[in-house]
CSV table of C-alpha atoms in Angstrom, one decimal:
chain,number,residue,atom,x,y,z
A,26,UNK,CA,28.8,-0.6,-5.0
A,27,UNK,CA,25.3,-1.4,-3.8
A,28,UNK,CA,22.9,1.5,-4.3
A,29,UNK,CA,19.3,1.7,-3.2
A,30,UNK,CA,16.9,4.2,-4.8
A,31,UNK,CA,13.4,5.1,-3.8
A,32,UNK,CA,10.8,7.0,-5.6
A,33,UNK,CA,9.1,9.2,-5.2
A,34,UNK,CA,11.0,11.1,-2.5
A,35,UNK,CA,8.0,13.0,-1.5
A,36,UNK,CA,4.4,12.0,-1.8
A,37,UNK,CA,1.3,14.0,-0.9
A,38,UNK,CA,-1.9,12.2,-1.3
A,39,UNK,CA,-5.6,12.4,-0.4
A,40,UNK,CA,-7.2,10.2,2.1
A,41,UNK,CA,-8.9,7.2,0.5
A,42,UNK,CA,-6.5,7.1,-2.5
A,43,UNK,CA,-4.1,4.3,-3.5
A,44,UNK,CA,-0.5,4.7,-4.3
A,45,UNK,CA,2.8,2.8,-4.6
A,46,UNK,CA,6.3,3.5,-3.4
A,47,UNK,CA,9.1,2.0,-5.4
A,48,UNK,CA,12.5,0.7,-4.2
A,49,UNK,CA,15.2,-0.2,-6.7
A,50,UNK,CA,18.5,-1.7,-5.8
A,51,UNK,CA,21.6,-2.2,-7.9
A,52,UNK,CA,23.0,-5.6,-7.1
A,53,UNK,CA,21.7,-9.1,-6.3
A,54,UNK,CA,20.1,-9.5,-2.9
A,55,UNK,CA,17.3,-11.9,-1.7
A,56,UNK,CA,16.3,-9.8,1.3
A,57,UNK,CA,14.7,-6.5,1.5
A,58,UNK,CA,13.3,-4.6,4.5
A,59,UNK,CA,10.8,-1.8,4.9
A,60,UNK,CA,10.8,0.6,7.8
A,61,UNK,CA,8.6,3.5,9.0
A,62,UNK,CA,9.9,6.6,10.7
A,63,UNK,CA,7.6,9.2,12.3
A,64,UNK,CA,9.0,12.8,12.6
A,65,UNK,CA,11.6,13.0,15.3
A,66,UNK,CA,11.3,9.3,16.1
A,67,UNK,CA,13.2,6.2,15.5
A,68,UNK,CA,12.7,3.6,12.7
A,69,UNK,CA,10.2,0.8,13.1
A,70,UNK,CA,10.4,-2.4,11.1
A,71,UNK,CA,7.3,-2.9,8.9
A,72,UNK,CA,8.2,-5.8,6.6
A,73,UNK,CA,10.9,-8.4,6.0
A,74,UNK,CA,10.9,-9.8,2.5
A,75,UNK,CA,13.2,-12.8,2.3
A,76,UNK,CA,12.7,-14.3,-1.2
A,77,UNK,CA,11.7,-13.6,-4.7
A,78,UNK,CA,8.0,-13.2,-5.0
A,79,UNK,CA,7.5,-12.5,-1.3
A,80,UNK,CA,4.4,-10.5,-0.5
A,81,UNK,CA,3.4,-9.3,3.0
A,82,UNK,CA,0.5,-7.3,4.1
A,83,UNK,CA,-0.3,-5.4,7.3
A,84,UNK,CA,-3.5,-3.3,7.3
A,85,UNK,CA,-3.4,-0.8,4.4
A,86,UNK,CA,0.2,-1.6,3.5
A,87,UNK,CA,1.4,-4.4,1.2
A,88,UNK,CA,5.0,-5.0,0.3
A,89,UNK,CA,6.3,-7.2,-2.5
A,90,UNK,CA,9.7,-8.2,-3.8
A,91,UNK,CA,10.9,-9.1,-7.3
A,92,UNK,CA,14.6,-10.1,-7.0
A,93,UNK,CA,15.0,-10.6,-10.7
A,94,UNK,CA,13.9,-7.0,-11.4
A,95,UNK,CA,15.7,-5.8,-8.2
A,96,UNK,CA,12.5,-4.0,-7.3
A,97,UNK,CA,10.3,-3.9,-4.2
A,98,UNK,CA,7.0,-2.0,-3.9
A,99,UNK,CA,5.1,-0.7,-1.0
A,100,UNK,CA,1.5,-0.3,-1.9
A,101,UNK,CA,-0.8,1.9,0.1
A,102,UNK,CA,-4.6,1.2,-0.1
A,103,UNK,CA,-7.2,3.8,0.9
A,104,UNK,CA,-4.7,6.0,2.7
A,105,UNK,CA,-5.5,7.5,6.1
A,106,UNK,CA,-3.8,10.3,7.9
A,107,UNK,CA,-2.1,7.9,10.4
A,108,UNK,CA,0.0,6.6,7.5
A,109,UNK,CA,1.8,9.9,7.2
A,110,UNK,CA,5.5,9.2,7.9
A,111,UNK,CA,8.8,8.5,6.1
A,112,UNK,CA,9.2,5.1,4.6
A,113,UNK,CA,12.6,3.5,4.1
A,114,UNK,CA,13.6,0.4,2.2
A,115,UNK,CA,16.9,-1.3,3.0
A,116,UNK,CA,18.8,-4.2,1.4
A,117,UNK,CA,21.4,-6.3,3.1
A,118,UNK,CA,24.6,-7.2,1.3
A,119,UNK,CA,24.8,-10.6,2.8
A,120,UNK,CA,27.7,-9.4,5.0
A,121,UNK,CA,25.8,-8.1,8.0
A,122,UNK,CA,25.6,-4.7,6.4
A,123,UNK,CA,22.4,-3.0,5.3
A,124,UNK,CA,22.1,-0.2,2.7
A,125,UNK,CA,19.2,2.2,3.1
A,126,UNK,CA,17.3,4.2,0.5
A,127,UNK,CA,17.0,7.9,1.0
A,128,UNK,CA,13.4,7.5,2.1
A,129,UNK,CA,9.9,8.5,0.9
A,130,UNK,CA,8.2,11.2,2.9
A,131,UNK,CA,4.5,10.5,2.7
A,132,UNK,CA,1.9,13.0,3.7
A,133,UNK,CA,-1.8,12.0,3.7
A,134,UNK,CA,-4.2,14.9,3.5
A,135,UNK,CA,-7.6,14.8,5.0
B,272,UNK,CA,12.3,-5.8,27.4
B,273,UNK,CA,13.7,-2.3,26.9
B,274,UNK,CA,14.9,-3.2,23.4
B,275,UNK,CA,17.6,-0.9,22.2
B,276,UNK,CA,18.4,2.2,24.3
B,277,UNK,CA,20.7,5.1,23.7
B,278,UNK,CA,22.4,7.6,26.0
B,279,UNK,CA,22.3,10.6,25.8
B,280,UNK,CA,19.2,11.7,23.8
B,281,UNK,CA,20.6,15.2,23.1
B,282,UNK,CA,24.0,16.7,23.3
B,283,UNK,CA,25.7,20.0,22.2
B,284,UNK,CA,29.4,20.0,21.8
B,285,UNK,CA,32.0,22.6,20.9
B,286,UNK,CA,34.4,21.9,18.0
B,287,UNK,CA,37.3,19.8,19.3
B,288,UNK,CA,35.5,18.3,22.3
B,289,UNK,CA,35.1,14.6,22.7
B,290,UNK,CA,32.2,12.4,23.7
B,291,UNK,CA,30.9,8.9,23.8
B,292,UNK,CA,27.5,7.7,22.8
B,293,UNK,CA,26.3,4.5,24.5
B,294,UNK,CA,24.0,1.9,23.0
B,295,UNK,CA,22.6,-1.0,25.0
B,296,UNK,CA,20.4,-3.9,23.9
B,297,UNK,CA,18.8,-6.6,25.9
B,298,UNK,CA,17.7,-9.0,23.1
B,299,UNK,CA,21.0,-10.9,23.0
B,300,UNK,CA,21.6,-9.9,19.5
B,301,UNK,CA,24.9,-10.6,17.9
B,302,UNK,CA,25.1,-7.7,15.5
B,303,UNK,CA,25.1,-4.0,16.4
B,304,UNK,CA,25.4,-0.9,14.2
B,305,UNK,CA,25.9,2.8,14.4
B,306,UNK,CA,24.2,5.0,11.8
B,307,UNK,CA,24.0,8.7,11.2
B,308,UNK,CA,20.9,10.3,9.6
B,309,UNK,CA,21.2,13.6,7.8
B,310,UNK,CA,18.4,15.4,5.9
B,311,UNK,CA,17.9,13.9,2.4
B,312,UNK,CA,20.6,11.2,2.9
B,313,UNK,CA,18.8,8.4,4.5
B,314,UNK,CA,20.9,6.4,7.0
B,315,UNK,CA,24.6,5.9,6.6
B,316,UNK,CA,26.5,3.2,8.4
B,317,UNK,CA,29.4,4.4,10.5
B,318,UNK,CA,30.7,1.2,12.2
B,319,UNK,CA,29.3,-2.1,13.0
B,320,UNK,CA,30.0,-5.2,15.1
B,321,UNK,CA,29.4,-8.8,14.5
B,322,UNK,CA,30.1,-9.9,18.0
B,323,UNK,CA,31.6,-9.1,21.3
B,324,UNK,CA,35.1,-7.8,20.9
B,325,UNK,CA,34.8,-7.2,17.1
B,326,UNK,CA,34.2,-4.0,15.1
B,327,UNK,CA,34.3,-3.0,11.5
B,328,UNK,CA,34.1,0.1,9.4
B,329,UNK,CA,31.0,1.1,7.5
B,330,UNK,CA,30.5,3.7,4.8
B,331,UNK,CA,31.5,6.8,6.8
B,332,UNK,CA,33.8,5.8,9.6
B,333,UNK,CA,36.2,8.8,9.6
B,334,UNK,CA,36.2,10.8,12.8
B,335,UNK,CA,34.6,8.0,14.8
B,336,UNK,CA,35.8,5.1,16.9
B,337,UNK,CA,33.8,2.2,18.4
B,338,UNK,CA,34.2,-0.5,21.0
B,339,UNK,CA,32.2,-3.6,21.9
B,340,UNK,CA,33.6,-4.9,25.1
B,341,UNK,CA,30.3,-6.6,26.2
B,342,UNK,CA,27.8,-8.2,23.9
B,343,UNK,CA,25.0,-5.9,25.0
B,344,UNK,CA,26.8,-2.6,24.6
B,345,UNK,CA,28.2,-0.8,21.6
B,346,UNK,CA,30.0,2.6,22.2
B,347,UNK,CA,30.5,5.3,19.6
B,348,UNK,CA,33.3,7.8,20.3
B,349,UNK,CA,34.0,11.2,18.8
B,350,UNK,CA,37.6,12.1,19.7
B,351,UNK,CA,37.6,15.7,18.3
B,352,UNK,CA,34.1,16.8,17.2
B,353,UNK,CA,33.6,18.8,14.0
B,354,UNK,CA,30.5,20.7,12.8
B,355,UNK,CA,30.2,18.1,10.0
B,356,UNK,CA,29.3,15.6,12.7
B,357,UNK,CA,26.1,17.4,13.6
B,358,UNK,CA,23.5,14.7,13.0
B,359,UNK,CA,21.1,12.3,14.5
B,360,UNK,CA,22.8,9.1,15.5
B,361,UNK,CA,20.9,5.8,15.6
B,362,UNK,CA,22.1,2.5,17.1
B,363,UNK,CA,20.6,-0.7,15.9
B,364,UNK,CA,20.9,-4.4,16.6
B,365,UNK,CA,20.1,-7.5,14.6
B,366,UNK,CA,20.4,-11.3,14.6
B,367,UNK,CA,20.6,-14.2,12.2
B,368,UNK,CA,18.9,-17.5,12.1
B,369,UNK,CA,20.6,-20.3,10.3
B,370,UNK,CA,22.9,-17.8,8.6
B,371,UNK,CA,20.1,-15.6,7.3
B,372,UNK,CA,19.9,-12.0,8.5
B,373,UNK,CA,16.9,-10.2,9.8
B,374,UNK,CA,15.5,-6.8,10.4
B,375,UNK,CA,17.2,-4.3,12.6
B,376,UNK,CA,15.8,-2.9,15.8
B,377,UNK,CA,16.6,0.7,16.3
B,378,UNK,CA,17.2,2.8,19.4
B,379,UNK,CA,15.5,6.2,19.9
B,380,UNK,CA,18.4,8.2,18.5
B,381,UNK,CA,20.8,10.8,19.8
B,382,UNK,CA,20.6,14.3,18.4
B,383,UNK,CA,24.1,15.8,18.4
B,384,UNK,CA,24.9,19.4,17.6
B,385,UNK,CA,28.6,20.5,17.2
B,386,UNK,CA,29.1,24.3,17.3
């Protein structure tokens, strides 16, 4: 059974600091997705990582994928308050189905 | 483009009542999904569809039924609501290119409370 684990589950950080969220999954997959969810809102796609070694950056967020280690990271550089949200990673099983991690709730303190 | 829309946004039911949640997408996506989101549990897949007229079970299908009579619509039904079905329900759609799948696009969610 495919399992997707994120850590940490909660992260409180100061503005201007750097941090990394980790996403581990239990079975082979070449594709991984990162989403953002603001409180009371829907999920918004951030990154689509489609192969081993893929790296994508948007503003202060950078995501990478290591399919051999079954690990993706979401790195936050010089955090700002606007990045406060819950971040989910998801892995597709190659059969139209996606399995989501439990999410990392990020709070950036001024 | 409206993207993915869901109706209704909020609903309160009594135990044993039935209801249907409607999801519509205007992106001509083949794949559609229903998830439920509960605190601390991420998103769990209820049912999904890979095309008009097809449906399949996800991780937590019990107590729910779905239909996809038209490509753009995906309906989720609760025949006899139970308090355990209190949750936020999200619909999503997706597509594939040359057999490779892509990110999902989510609707705004339906907050359902069963008393």
